Short mmCIF file of C-alpha atoms and ligand atoms in Angstrom, two decimals:
data_model
loop_
_atom_site.label_atom_id
_atom_site.label_comp_id
_atom_site.label_asym_id
_atom_site.label_seq_id
_atom_site.Cartn_x
_atom_site.Cartn_y
_atom_site.Cartn_z
CA MET Y 1 130.49 87.39 160.51
CA ALA Y 2 133.55 88.91 159.01
CA PHE Y 3 133.34 88.64 155.27
CA MET Y 4 135.07 89.70 152.56
CA ALA Y 5 133.64 89.40 148.61
CA ALA Y 6 133.78 90.54 145.52
CA ALA Y 7 131.07 92.92 143.86
CA ALA Y 8 130.45 94.07 140.09
CA THR Y 9 130.39 97.26 138.42
CA ALA Y 10 133.36 98.96 136.48
CA PRO Y 11 136.05 98.57 135.76
CA SER Y 12 135.20 97.68 132.39
CA SER Y 13 136.58 93.79 131.41
CA SER Y 14 139.56 95.98 129.68
CA SER Y 15 140.94 96.86 133.04
CA SER Y 16 144.88 95.63 133.57
CA PRO Y 17 145.02 93.71 136.73
CA LEU Y 18 147.23 97.31 137.55
CA GLN Y 19 143.98 99.33 136.81
CA LEU Y 20 142.44 96.31 139.19
CA HIS Y 21 144.55 97.58 141.82
CA LYS Y 22 144.01 100.86 141.75
CA HIS Y 23 139.95 100.43 142.03
CA ALA Y 24 140.92 98.18 144.88
CA ALA Y 25 143.18 100.82 147.07
CA ALA Y 26 141.11 103.47 145.99
CA ARG Y 27 137.65 100.93 147.79
CA ARG Y 28 140.13 100.09 151.05
CA SER Y 29 138.24 102.54 153.13
CA ALA Y 30 134.95 101.98 152.28
CA PRO Y 31 131.99 101.11 154.60
CA ALA Y 32 132.18 97.77 155.72
CA LEU Y 33 129.52 95.59 154.16
CA LEU Y 34 128.38 92.21 152.97
CA LEU Y 35 129.10 93.36 149.18
CA ARG Y 36 127.37 90.43 146.10
CA ARG Y 37 127.66 90.83 143.03
CA PRO Y 38 124.13 91.49 141.80
CA ARG Y 39 123.20 88.62 139.06
CA SER Y 40 121.53 90.04 136.33
CA ARG Y 41 123.06 93.12 134.04
CA SER Y 42 120.36 95.41 135.61
CA HIS Y 43 121.76 95.39 138.46
CA ARG Y 44 125.50 95.48 137.09
CA ASN Y 45 125.71 99.40 138.67
CA GLN Y 46 124.13 97.87 142.03
CA LEU Y 47 126.18 96.84 145.31
CA VAL Y 48 123.83 94.37 146.91
CA CYS Y 49 124.30 95.32 151.19
CA SER Y 50 123.03 91.66 152.08
CA LEU Y 51 122.15 90.99 155.95
CA ASP Y 52 120.33 88.13 154.99
CA ALA Y 53 118.03 88.10 158.20
CA THR Y 54 116.61 85.01 157.05
CA LYS Y 55 118.77 82.14 157.27
CA GLN Y 56 117.34 79.53 159.44
CA ALA Y 57 120.53 78.03 160.87
CA VAL Y 58 120.85 76.08 163.65
CA GLN Y 59 122.22 79.70 166.15
CA GLU Y 60 123.45 77.60 168.90
CA GLU Y 61 126.04 76.12 166.32
CA ARG Y 62 127.69 79.37 165.08
CA PRO Y 63 130.45 81.09 166.07
CA ALA Y 64 130.06 84.58 167.11
CA ALA Y 65 130.39 87.39 165.03
CA VAL Y 66 134.34 88.18 164.27
CA ASN Y 67 134.06 91.83 165.11
CA GLY Y 68 131.19 91.28 167.48
CA VAL Y 69 128.50 93.01 164.63
CA ALA Y 70 126.29 90.04 163.73
CA GLY Y 71 126.29 90.43 159.68
CA ARG Y 72 129.06 93.10 159.65
CA THR Y 73 131.72 92.43 156.83
CA ASP Y 74 135.25 93.24 156.11
CA CYS Y 75 136.69 93.84 152.16
CA TYR Y 76 140.20 95.60 151.38
CA GLY Y 77 141.83 95.04 148.10
CA VAL Y 78 141.25 93.85 144.81
CA PHE Y 79 138.79 91.10 146.08
CA CYS Y 80 136.21 94.89 146.33
CA THR Y 81 137.24 96.28 143.66
CA THR Y 82 134.18 96.22 141.14
CA TYR Y 83 134.55 94.74 138.30
CA ASP Y 84 131.70 94.23 135.10
CA LEU Y 85 132.96 89.61 135.27
CA ARG Y 86 129.36 89.47 132.49
CA ALA Y 87 131.58 91.55 130.49
CA ASP Y 88 134.23 89.73 130.72
CA GLU Y 89 132.94 85.87 130.09
CA GLU Y 90 131.80 87.42 126.91
CA THR Y 91 134.33 88.63 125.83
CA LYS Y 92 136.16 86.32 126.15
CA ALA Y 93 133.89 83.24 126.74
CA TRP Y 94 134.65 82.79 130.13
CA LYS Y 95 132.60 79.95 131.65
CA LYS Y 96 129.74 80.97 134.62
CA VAL Y 97 131.92 81.09 137.97
CA VAL Y 98 132.33 78.39 139.90
CA SER Y 99 132.01 78.62 143.83
CA VAL Y 100 134.49 76.81 145.84
CA ALA Y 101 134.64 76.72 149.09
CA VAL Y 102 137.28 75.90 151.49
CA SER Y 103 137.80 74.97 155.45
CA GLY Y 104 140.80 75.23 156.95
CA ALA Y 105 141.92 77.59 154.51
CA ALA Y 106 144.32 78.75 156.66
CA GLY Y 107 146.30 75.14 157.27
CA MET Y 108 149.70 73.83 155.06
CA ILE Y 109 146.89 72.43 152.09
CA SER Y 110 145.29 74.62 151.36
CA ASN Y 111 148.46 76.67 151.95
CA HIS Y 112 149.48 74.82 148.47
CA LEU Y 113 145.58 73.75 147.06
CA LEU Y 114 143.84 77.60 147.36
CA PHE Y 115 147.04 78.74 144.00
CA LYS Y 116 146.47 75.90 141.97
CA LEU Y 117 142.64 76.43 141.95
CA ALA Y 118 143.04 80.07 141.39
CA SER Y 119 145.66 79.97 139.16
CA GLY Y 120 143.31 77.95 136.01
CA GLN Y 121 145.00 74.70 136.92
CA VAL Y 122 141.54 73.36 138.02
CA PHE Y 123 139.14 73.90 136.82
CA GLY Y 124 140.64 74.85 133.59
CA PRO Y 125 142.09 78.18 131.31
CA ASP Y 126 137.97 79.67 130.77
CA GLN Y 127 137.15 79.34 134.28
CA PRO Y 128 136.48 81.87 136.71
CA ILE Y 129 136.08 81.17 140.45
CA ALA Y 130 135.26 82.28 143.59
CA LEU Y 131 137.18 81.19 146.34
CA LYS Y 132 134.92 80.74 149.72
CA LEU Y 133 137.67 80.70 152.68
CA LEU Y 134 136.41 78.85 155.88
CA GLY Y 135 138.67 79.60 159.35
CA SER Y 136 136.69 77.21 162.66
CA SER Y 137 137.55 80.44 164.68
CA GLN Y 138 137.90 84.52 165.61
CA ARG Y 139 142.00 83.63 166.00
CA SER Y 140 141.83 81.82 162.36
CA PHE Y 141 140.56 85.07 160.90
CA GLN Y 142 143.58 87.15 161.02
CA LYS Y 143 145.24 84.39 158.92
CA LEU Y 144 143.13 83.90 156.64
CA GLU Y 145 142.83 87.22 155.76
CA GLY Y 146 146.70 86.41 155.21
CA VAL Y 147 145.84 84.18 153.20
CA ALA Y 148 143.11 86.00 151.31
CA MET Y 149 146.24 89.05 150.81
CA GLU Y 150 148.67 86.75 149.03
CA LEU Y 151 146.04 85.56 146.28
CA GLU Y 152 145.37 89.20 146.22
CA ASP Y 153 149.21 90.41 145.07
CA SER Y 154 149.29 86.91 142.41
CA LEU Y 155 147.18 88.79 140.02
CA TYR Y 156 145.49 85.91 139.08
CA PRO Y 157 142.72 86.76 136.07
CA LEU Y 158 140.76 83.88 136.80
CA LEU Y 159 140.28 84.52 140.34
CA ARG Y 160 137.07 87.03 140.31
CA GLU Y 161 136.34 86.53 144.19
CA VAL Y 162 137.15 85.49 147.57
CA SER Y 163 135.49 85.88 150.75
CA ILE Y 164 137.18 84.90 154.33
CA GLY Y 165 134.13 83.90 157.04
CA ILE Y 166 134.23 81.66 159.93
CA ASP Y 167 130.31 81.12 159.87
CA PRO Y 168 129.81 77.43 157.64
CA TYR Y 169 126.25 79.07 157.14
CA GLU Y 170 127.82 81.88 155.27
CA VAL Y 171 130.14 80.45 153.28
CA PHE Y 172 129.19 77.68 152.21
CA GLN Y 173 126.00 80.32 150.74
CA ASP Y 174 125.31 78.31 146.73
CA VAL Y 175 129.34 76.92 147.18
CA GLU Y 176 128.93 74.33 143.82
CA TRP Y 177 131.83 73.00 144.90
CA ALA Y 178 133.63 72.08 149.04
CA LEU Y 179 136.33 71.58 149.85
CA LEU Y 180 135.79 70.33 153.67
CA ILE Y 181 140.20 70.16 154.31
CA GLY Y 182 139.83 71.93 158.51
CA ALA Y 183 139.88 69.28 161.68
CA LYS Y 184 141.82 69.19 164.50
CA PRO Y 185 145.89 66.92 164.27
CA ARG Y 186 145.93 64.42 167.63
CA GLY Y 187 147.20 66.37 169.96
CA PRO Y 188 149.69 64.71 172.82
CA GLY Y 189 147.73 61.40 174.31
CA MET Y 190 144.34 62.39 172.30
CA GLU Y 191 142.53 58.41 172.68
CA ARG Y 192 141.72 57.88 168.24
CA ALA Y 193 137.54 58.15 170.54
CA ASP Y 194 138.51 61.96 170.67
CA LEU Y 195 139.55 62.51 166.98
CA LEU Y 196 136.38 60.64 165.93
CA ASN Y 197 134.63 62.93 168.00
CA ILE Y 198 136.05 66.81 167.39
CA ASN Y 199 136.45 66.54 164.14
CA GLY Y 200 132.67 64.81 164.32
CA GLN Y 201 131.74 67.54 165.59
CA ILE Y 202 132.62 69.95 163.10
CA PHE Y 203 132.06 67.30 159.83
CA ALA Y 204 128.53 67.90 161.34
CA GLN Y 205 128.08 71.18 161.98
CA GLN Y 206 129.55 71.73 158.22
CA GLY Y 207 127.10 68.91 156.33
CA LYS Y 208 124.09 70.57 159.08
CA ALA Y 209 125.69 73.96 157.30
CA LEU Y 210 125.91 72.30 153.58
CA ASN Y 211 122.08 70.99 153.59
CA ALA Y 212 120.66 74.65 154.37
CA VAL Y 213 122.82 76.55 152.18
CA ALA Y 214 124.78 75.13 149.79
CA SER Y 215 124.24 74.36 145.75
CA ARG Y 216 121.47 71.39 145.69
CA ASN Y 217 123.76 69.55 143.62
CA VAL Y 218 127.09 70.23 145.79
CA LYS Y 219 130.33 68.02 145.06
CA VAL Y 220 131.85 67.68 148.69
CA LEU Y 221 135.59 66.86 149.21
CA VAL Y 222 136.51 64.95 152.89
CA VAL Y 223 140.09 65.22 153.43
CA GLY Y 224 139.72 66.37 157.05
CA ASN Y 225 140.97 63.09 158.61
CA PRO Y 226 139.67 59.86 159.58
CA CYS Y 227 138.31 61.16 156.17
CA ASN Y 228 136.21 57.91 155.36
CA THR Y 229 134.32 58.24 159.15
CA ASN Y 230 133.63 62.20 158.35
CA ALA Y 231 132.89 62.20 155.48
CA LEU Y 232 129.52 60.07 156.48
CA ILE Y 233 129.03 62.41 159.70
CA CYS Y 234 129.10 65.12 156.87
CA LEU Y 235 126.58 63.25 154.18
CA LYS Y 236 124.01 62.45 157.47
CA ASN Y 237 124.05 65.71 158.22
CA ALA Y 238 123.14 66.76 155.05
CA PRO Y 239 119.96 64.27 154.38
CA GLU Y 240 118.64 67.48 151.11
CA ILE Y 241 122.61 66.49 149.25
CA PRO Y 242 122.40 63.02 147.09
CA SER Y 243 124.51 60.50 148.74
CA LYS Y 244 126.41 60.62 145.80
CA ASN Y 245 127.99 63.82 146.03
CA PHE Y 246 130.08 63.03 149.16
CA HIS Y 247 134.05 61.86 148.97
CA ALA Y 248 136.60 61.29 150.94
CA LEU Y 249 140.22 61.99 149.79
CA THR Y 250 142.24 58.72 148.55
CA ARG Y 251 143.69 59.65 146.01
CA LEU Y 252 146.90 60.66 147.93
CA ASP Y 253 147.05 56.90 148.85
CA GLU Y 254 146.63 56.26 144.26
CA ASN Y 255 149.07 57.88 144.00
CA ARG Y 256 151.65 56.79 146.74
CA ALA Y 257 150.57 53.47 145.67
CA LYS Y 258 151.68 54.12 141.04
CA CYS Y 259 154.88 55.65 142.62
CA GLN Y 260 155.49 52.13 144.41
CA LEU Y 261 154.68 50.15 141.40
CA ALA Y 262 156.98 52.31 138.67
CA LEU Y 263 159.79 52.32 140.95
CA LYS Y 264 159.90 48.56 140.74
CA ALA Y 265 158.99 47.94 137.67
CA SER Y 266 161.58 50.26 136.61
CA VAL Y 267 159.34 52.84 134.16
CA PHE Y 268 157.69 56.36 134.71
CA TYR Y 269 155.07 56.17 136.74
CA ASP Y 270 152.76 57.50 133.74
CA LYS Y 271 152.92 54.53 132.54
CA ILE Y 272 151.19 52.79 135.99
CA SER Y 273 146.30 52.93 135.16
CA ASN Y 274 143.57 51.21 136.65
CA MET Y 275 145.04 51.60 140.05
CA THR Y 276 142.66 51.47 143.06
CA ILE Y 277 143.08 51.94 146.49
CA TRP Y 278 139.84 49.89 148.22
CA GLY Y 279 138.78 50.97 152.73
CA ASN Y 280 139.72 53.59 154.61
CA HIS Y 281 142.15 56.46 154.11
CA SER Y 282 144.32 54.69 157.59
CA THR Y 283 147.10 51.46 157.92
CA THR Y 284 144.29 49.29 156.05
CA GLN Y 285 143.59 50.78 152.73
CA VAL Y 286 143.95 48.29 150.30
CA PRO Y 287 146.46 48.60 148.06
CA ASP Y 288 144.89 46.76 144.22
CA PHE Y 289 148.02 45.72 142.92
CA VAL Y 290 145.68 42.74 140.79
CA ASN Y 291 143.76 44.63 139.30
CA ALA Y 292 146.05 48.06 138.25
CA ARG Y 293 148.22 48.04 135.49
CA ILE Y 294 151.46 48.95 133.92
CA ASP Y 295 151.92 50.18 130.44
CA GLY Y 296 148.58 48.34 130.09
CA LYS Y 297 149.66 44.84 131.29
CA PRO Y 298 147.94 43.66 134.13
CA ALA Y 299 151.06 44.16 136.58
CA ARG Y 300 151.86 40.85 138.28
CA GLN Y 301 152.97 40.16 134.56
CA VAL Y 302 155.61 42.80 134.92
CA ILE Y 303 155.84 42.09 138.64
CA ARG Y 304 157.01 38.71 139.15
CA ASP Y 305 158.47 39.24 143.44
CA THR Y 306 155.00 38.52 144.29
CA LYS Y 307 156.62 38.18 148.17
CA TRP Y 308 157.35 42.31 147.49
CA LEU Y 309 153.24 42.18 145.79
CA HIS Y 310 151.72 40.71 149.03
CA GLU Y 311 153.85 42.20 151.65
CA GLU Y 312 156.14 45.72 151.58
CA PHE Y 313 153.99 47.09 148.41
CA THR Y 314 150.72 47.21 150.70
CA LYS Y 315 153.10 48.28 153.70
CA THR Y 316 155.10 50.94 151.59
CA VAL Y 317 151.69 52.31 150.57
CA GLN Y 318 149.98 51.73 153.84
CA LYS Y 319 152.33 53.56 155.99
CA ARG Y 320 154.13 56.23 153.15
CA GLY Y 321 151.92 59.17 155.24
CA GLY Y 322 154.24 57.93 158.55
CA GLU Y 323 156.98 58.02 157.22
CA LEU Y 324 156.63 61.25 155.35
CA ILE Y 325 156.15 62.67 158.55
CA GLN Y 326 159.53 60.88 160.05
CA LYS Y 327 160.99 62.28 157.70
CA ARG Y 328 160.03 66.34 156.93
CA GLY Y 329 158.71 66.24 161.22
CA ARG Y 330 155.12 67.58 159.97
CA SER Y 331 152.05 65.46 157.05
CA SER Y 332 152.44 65.52 153.14
CA ALA Y 333 151.54 69.51 151.73
CA PRO Y 334 151.93 69.55 148.81
CA SER Y 335 151.32 66.59 147.39
CA THR Y 336 147.63 65.94 149.06
CA ALA Y 337 147.58 69.20 147.24
CA VAL Y 338 148.49 68.20 144.31
CA SER Y 339 146.04 64.42 144.77
CA ILE Y 340 142.98 66.82 145.39
CA VAL Y 341 143.90 68.40 142.07
CA ASP Y 342 143.64 64.81 140.51
CA ALA Y 343 140.54 64.13 142.73
CA ILE Y 344 138.55 67.18 140.94
CA GLN Y 345 139.47 66.38 137.61
CA SER Y 346 138.23 62.71 137.67
CA LEU Y 347 135.10 64.37 138.49
CA VAL Y 348 135.47 67.39 135.67
CA ASN Y 349 136.97 65.37 132.73
CA PRO Y 350 135.99 62.28 131.04
CA THR Y 351 137.90 59.26 132.17
CA PRO Y 352 140.16 57.67 129.90
CA GLU Y 353 138.86 54.96 127.84
CA GLY Y 354 139.65 50.99 130.29
CA ASP Y 355 141.37 53.58 133.60
CA TRP Y 356 139.19 54.16 136.31
CA PHE Y 357 140.53 56.59 139.35
CA SER Y 358 140.05 55.77 143.07
CA SER Y 359 137.60 57.70 145.92
CA GLY Y 360 135.96 57.14 149.15
CA VAL Y 361 132.92 57.04 148.40
CA TYR Y 362 128.92 56.04 149.62
CA THR Y 363 127.85 52.28 149.95
CA ASN Y 364 124.75 52.72 148.92
CA GLY Y 365 123.59 49.53 146.65
CA ASN Y 366 127.69 48.45 145.59
CA PRO Y 367 128.77 45.90 143.50
CA TYR Y 368 131.60 44.29 145.49
CA GLY Y 369 129.24 42.91 148.45
CA ILE Y 370 130.99 45.74 150.50
CA GLU Y 371 128.70 46.97 153.81
CA GLU Y 372 126.42 48.84 153.01
CA ASP Y 373 126.08 52.47 154.45
CA ILE Y 374 129.88 53.85 154.64
CA VAL Y 375 132.63 54.94 153.02
CA PHE Y 376 135.00 53.09 151.67
CA SER Y 377 137.31 53.86 148.74
CA MET Y 378 136.05 51.89 145.20
CA PRO Y 379 137.66 52.51 141.67
CA CYS Y 380 135.22 54.66 140.12
CA ARG Y 381 134.19 56.78 136.41
CA SER Y 382 133.53 59.59 134.90
CA LYS Y 383 131.93 61.32 132.28
CA GLY Y 384 133.29 64.59 133.18
CA ASP Y 385 129.87 65.93 134.20
CA GLY Y 386 130.59 66.16 138.39
CA ASP Y 387 129.60 62.17 138.73
CA TYR Y 388 130.34 58.78 138.89
CA GLU Y 389 130.08 55.05 138.81
CA LEU Y 390 131.51 52.11 139.44
CA VAL Y 391 133.62 50.39 137.53
CA THR Y 392 132.14 46.85 137.89
CA ASP Y 393 135.15 44.84 135.80
CA VAL Y 394 137.29 43.89 138.48
CA THR Y 395 138.43 40.81 139.77
CA ILE Y 396 138.42 40.52 143.76
CA ASP Y 397 141.16 37.56 144.55
CA ASP Y 398 141.41 35.79 147.63
CA PHE Y 399 144.47 38.45 149.39
CA LEU Y 400 142.39 41.10 148.36
CA TRP Y 401 139.10 40.76 149.54
CA GLU Y 402 140.33 39.44 152.77
CA ARG Y 403 141.80 42.78 153.94
CA ILE Y 404 139.06 44.55 152.31
CA LYS Y 405 136.90 42.99 155.23
CA LYS Y 406 139.46 44.35 157.44
CA SER Y 407 139.34 47.70 156.56
CA GLU Y 408 135.37 46.94 156.56
CA ALA Y 409 135.61 46.24 159.90
CA GLU Y 410 137.45 49.14 160.61
CA LEU Y 411 135.05 51.57 158.79
CA LEU Y 412 131.95 49.80 160.31
CA ALA Y 413 133.77 49.88 163.87
CA GLU Y 414 135.05 54.04 163.99
CA LYS Y 415 130.30 54.07 162.46
CA ARG Y 416 129.63 53.03 166.01
CA CYS Y 417 131.84 54.85 167.58
CA VAL Y 418 129.97 58.31 166.07
CA GLY Y 419 126.19 56.51 166.01
CA HIS Y 420 125.35 59.89 168.05
CA LEU Y 421 127.05 62.23 165.30
CA ILE Y 422 124.94 60.22 162.26
CA GLY Y 423 121.35 60.22 164.41
CA GLU Y 424 122.04 56.02 165.37
CA GLY Y 425 122.30 56.03 168.71
CA GLU Y 426 123.48 57.61 171.97
CA GLU Y 427 127.51 58.18 172.50
CA GLU Y 428 129.34 54.95 172.94
CA LEU Y 429 132.23 53.75 174.46
CA CYS Y 430 135.24 53.04 170.98
CA GLU Y 431 136.42 50.64 170.03
CA VAL Y 432 139.99 51.17 169.27
CA THR Y 433 142.45 49.12 167.47
CA GLU Y 434 145.82 48.72 166.64
CA ASP Y 435 145.23 49.18 162.74
CA THR Y 436 142.39 52.33 163.60
CA MET Y 437 145.31 54.75 162.74
CA LEU Y 438 146.20 57.36 160.25
CA PRO Y 439 148.57 57.16 157.33
CA GLY Y 440 150.36 59.31 159.33
CA GLU Y 441 150.34 57.60 162.66
CA GLN Y 442 152.60 55.12 163.91
N1 NDP E 1 142.95 62.13 152.89
C1 NDP E 1 143.66 62.51 153.23
O1 NDP E 1 144.32 61.84 152.07
C2 NDP E 1 144.28 63.66 153.26
C3 NDP E 1 144.64 63.84 154.98
N2 NDP E 1 144.02 64.98 156.09
C4 NDP E 1 144.23 65.72 156.89
O2 NDP E 1 143.76 66.99 155.94
C5 NDP E 1 144.37 67.73 157.73
C6 NDP E 1 144.50 68.92 157.24
O3 NDP E 1 146.21 69.08 157.05
P1 NDP E 1 146.98 70.45 156.91
O4 NDP E 1 146.53 71.28 156.37
O5 NDP E 1 148.39 69.85 157.32
O6 NDP E 1 146.55 70.90 158.65
P2 NDP E 1 146.73 72.21 159.04
O7 NDP E 1 146.77 71.96 161.21
O8 NDP E 1 147.86 73.14 158.41
O9 NDP E 1 145.01 72.92 158.79
C7 NDP E 1 143.97 72.45 159.25
C8 NDP E 1 143.47 73.62 160.12
O10 NDP E 1 142.51 73.48 159.45
C9 NDP E 1 141.49 74.76 160.50
N3 NDP E 1 140.65 74.10 161.17
C10 NDP E 1 140.55 73.02 162.41
N4 NDP E 1 139.75 73.39 162.44
C11 NDP E 1 138.63 73.75 161.69
C12 NDP E 1 137.16 74.40 161.20
N5 NDP E 1 136.00 73.63 162.18
N6 NDP E 1 136.62 74.79 160.37
C13 NDP E 1 138.24 75.42 159.49
N7 NDP E 1 139.03 74.83 159.52
C14 NDP E 1 139.40 74.91 160.63
C15 NDP E 1 142.59 75.29 161.28
O11 NDP E 1 143.23 76.72 161.84
P3 NDP E 1 141.92 77.43 162.25
O12 NDP E 1 141.99 76.10 163.74
O13 NDP E 1 142.85 78.47 163.05
O14 NDP E 1 140.37 77.39 162.09
C16 NDP E 1 143.88 75.17 160.39
O15 NDP E 1 144.28 76.47 159.00
C17 NDP E 1 144.15 67.01 158.39
O16 NDP E 1 143.14 66.59 159.18
C18 NDP E 1 145.04 65.58 158.17
O17 NDP E 1 145.00 64.61 158.79
C19 NDP E 1 146.30 65.06 155.58
C20 NDP E 1 146.82 64.60 154.79
C21 NDP E 1 146.43 63.77 153.72
O1 OAA E 2 148.01 61.24 159.08
C1 OAA E 2 147.77 62.13 159.09
O2 OAA E 2 147.58 63.17 159.24
C2 OAA E 2 148.71 62.58 157.65
C3 OAA E 2 147.51 61.75 156.10
O3 OAA E 2 146.60 61.70 156.17
C4 OAA E 2 148.64 61.00 155.29
O4 OAA E 2 149.62 61.43 154.97
O5 OAA E 2 147.86 60.55 153.99
#
């Protein structure tokens, strides 16, 4: 296990970034240790070297140590610099550091997301952040080092700690947010069932790790596809964390739907509100024009072209990811990163009066009659405390309901495929239907 972390002692809060770099240079040759920030003022001048031998991880699921020595850590650069964070918090009235894990941290989406997180754009200008970057293998460790170097060179004042690792039991320790982006793309000739199984294993392991070591109120956002079913697998493997804390990212679909309505209505997209994506992040998703509003009016009062709404709008949103791949040669990354930011901000800020946002959440007593025990995208509101409630004042007409049932059926089929990963039976032959595709698949 290799790990890189900041610790806390001098320099003082008045240190300039340049001074921090000088300290970094001085520490670059320091022996490799797991450096943890002291938790109290009395420990400020200590470096705590901990190998945490008591961790009860499932050993056979854990990767081998990167440098061949279990518990050894690698530390370099400005994030090894010791500093007095508490003094910073006091003088600048900063909040307590928020600890955020990101898997797939060397991938394309993270390439955009990490810099938004570090800049303060996501959690706010008074919110220092610790980033814990998770890779999948020894091979990826070097890439993570490269990512950490770029973060270091960006001199973000709010970025107080960066650690990298390939063991989720280490990386997820005490994290308050887990942004699970890392997943295998579908390779040539790979069946959807294989994808569900391979990525499902990843999310089962990460769910177990979160259950073992993360904050008891960690918020988990699953991005890696197929994200709804991966989120279900993750939450089923983390029984000690509230199921309500798990989300599958459908915010990109919501943003795409808003863009299409704005284009059709010839308005700027900030005029579109109350946009729901129902169901799976797949080509069965249901972008809801029935409840959407344009400049405060029902979308159907502004866009009178029912055929367009029923046929083109729905299909365009469902297949937007695929169209983008065709044109760009790779799947959406910057817009996905933006939508992850939107999704987090929707949970940490109060939802504007009368509006809502979409998220793939666990169906447990939902008011719409959607099958329970799956992860389904639905309209949510938040008070800004990280939690959410489902919106009840929506109309579901026959058009929507018919399509919602289709997406529900797809998710139930996916759930049957991964029964062996959620403690519900043996591995079964997966029913792959034509509809069971990611937005990016043709
Ligand atoms: N929900 C949504 O709206 C969207 C979802 N996606 C999905 O997001 C995922 C990531 O996309 P993108 O960043 O473009 O993909 P990339 O292939 O660029 O990056 C994926 C990263 O995941 C890492 N990875 C693979 N397995 C694991 C693991 N077990 N633990 C941690 N990291 C792992 C890979 O690196 P390494 O193996 O070297 O560690 C790689 O860096 C894909 O599944 C994609 O389909 C994409 C767009 C929208
Ligand atoms: O299919 C993919 O990997 C990309 C994706 O989810 C999207 O663009 O919505």
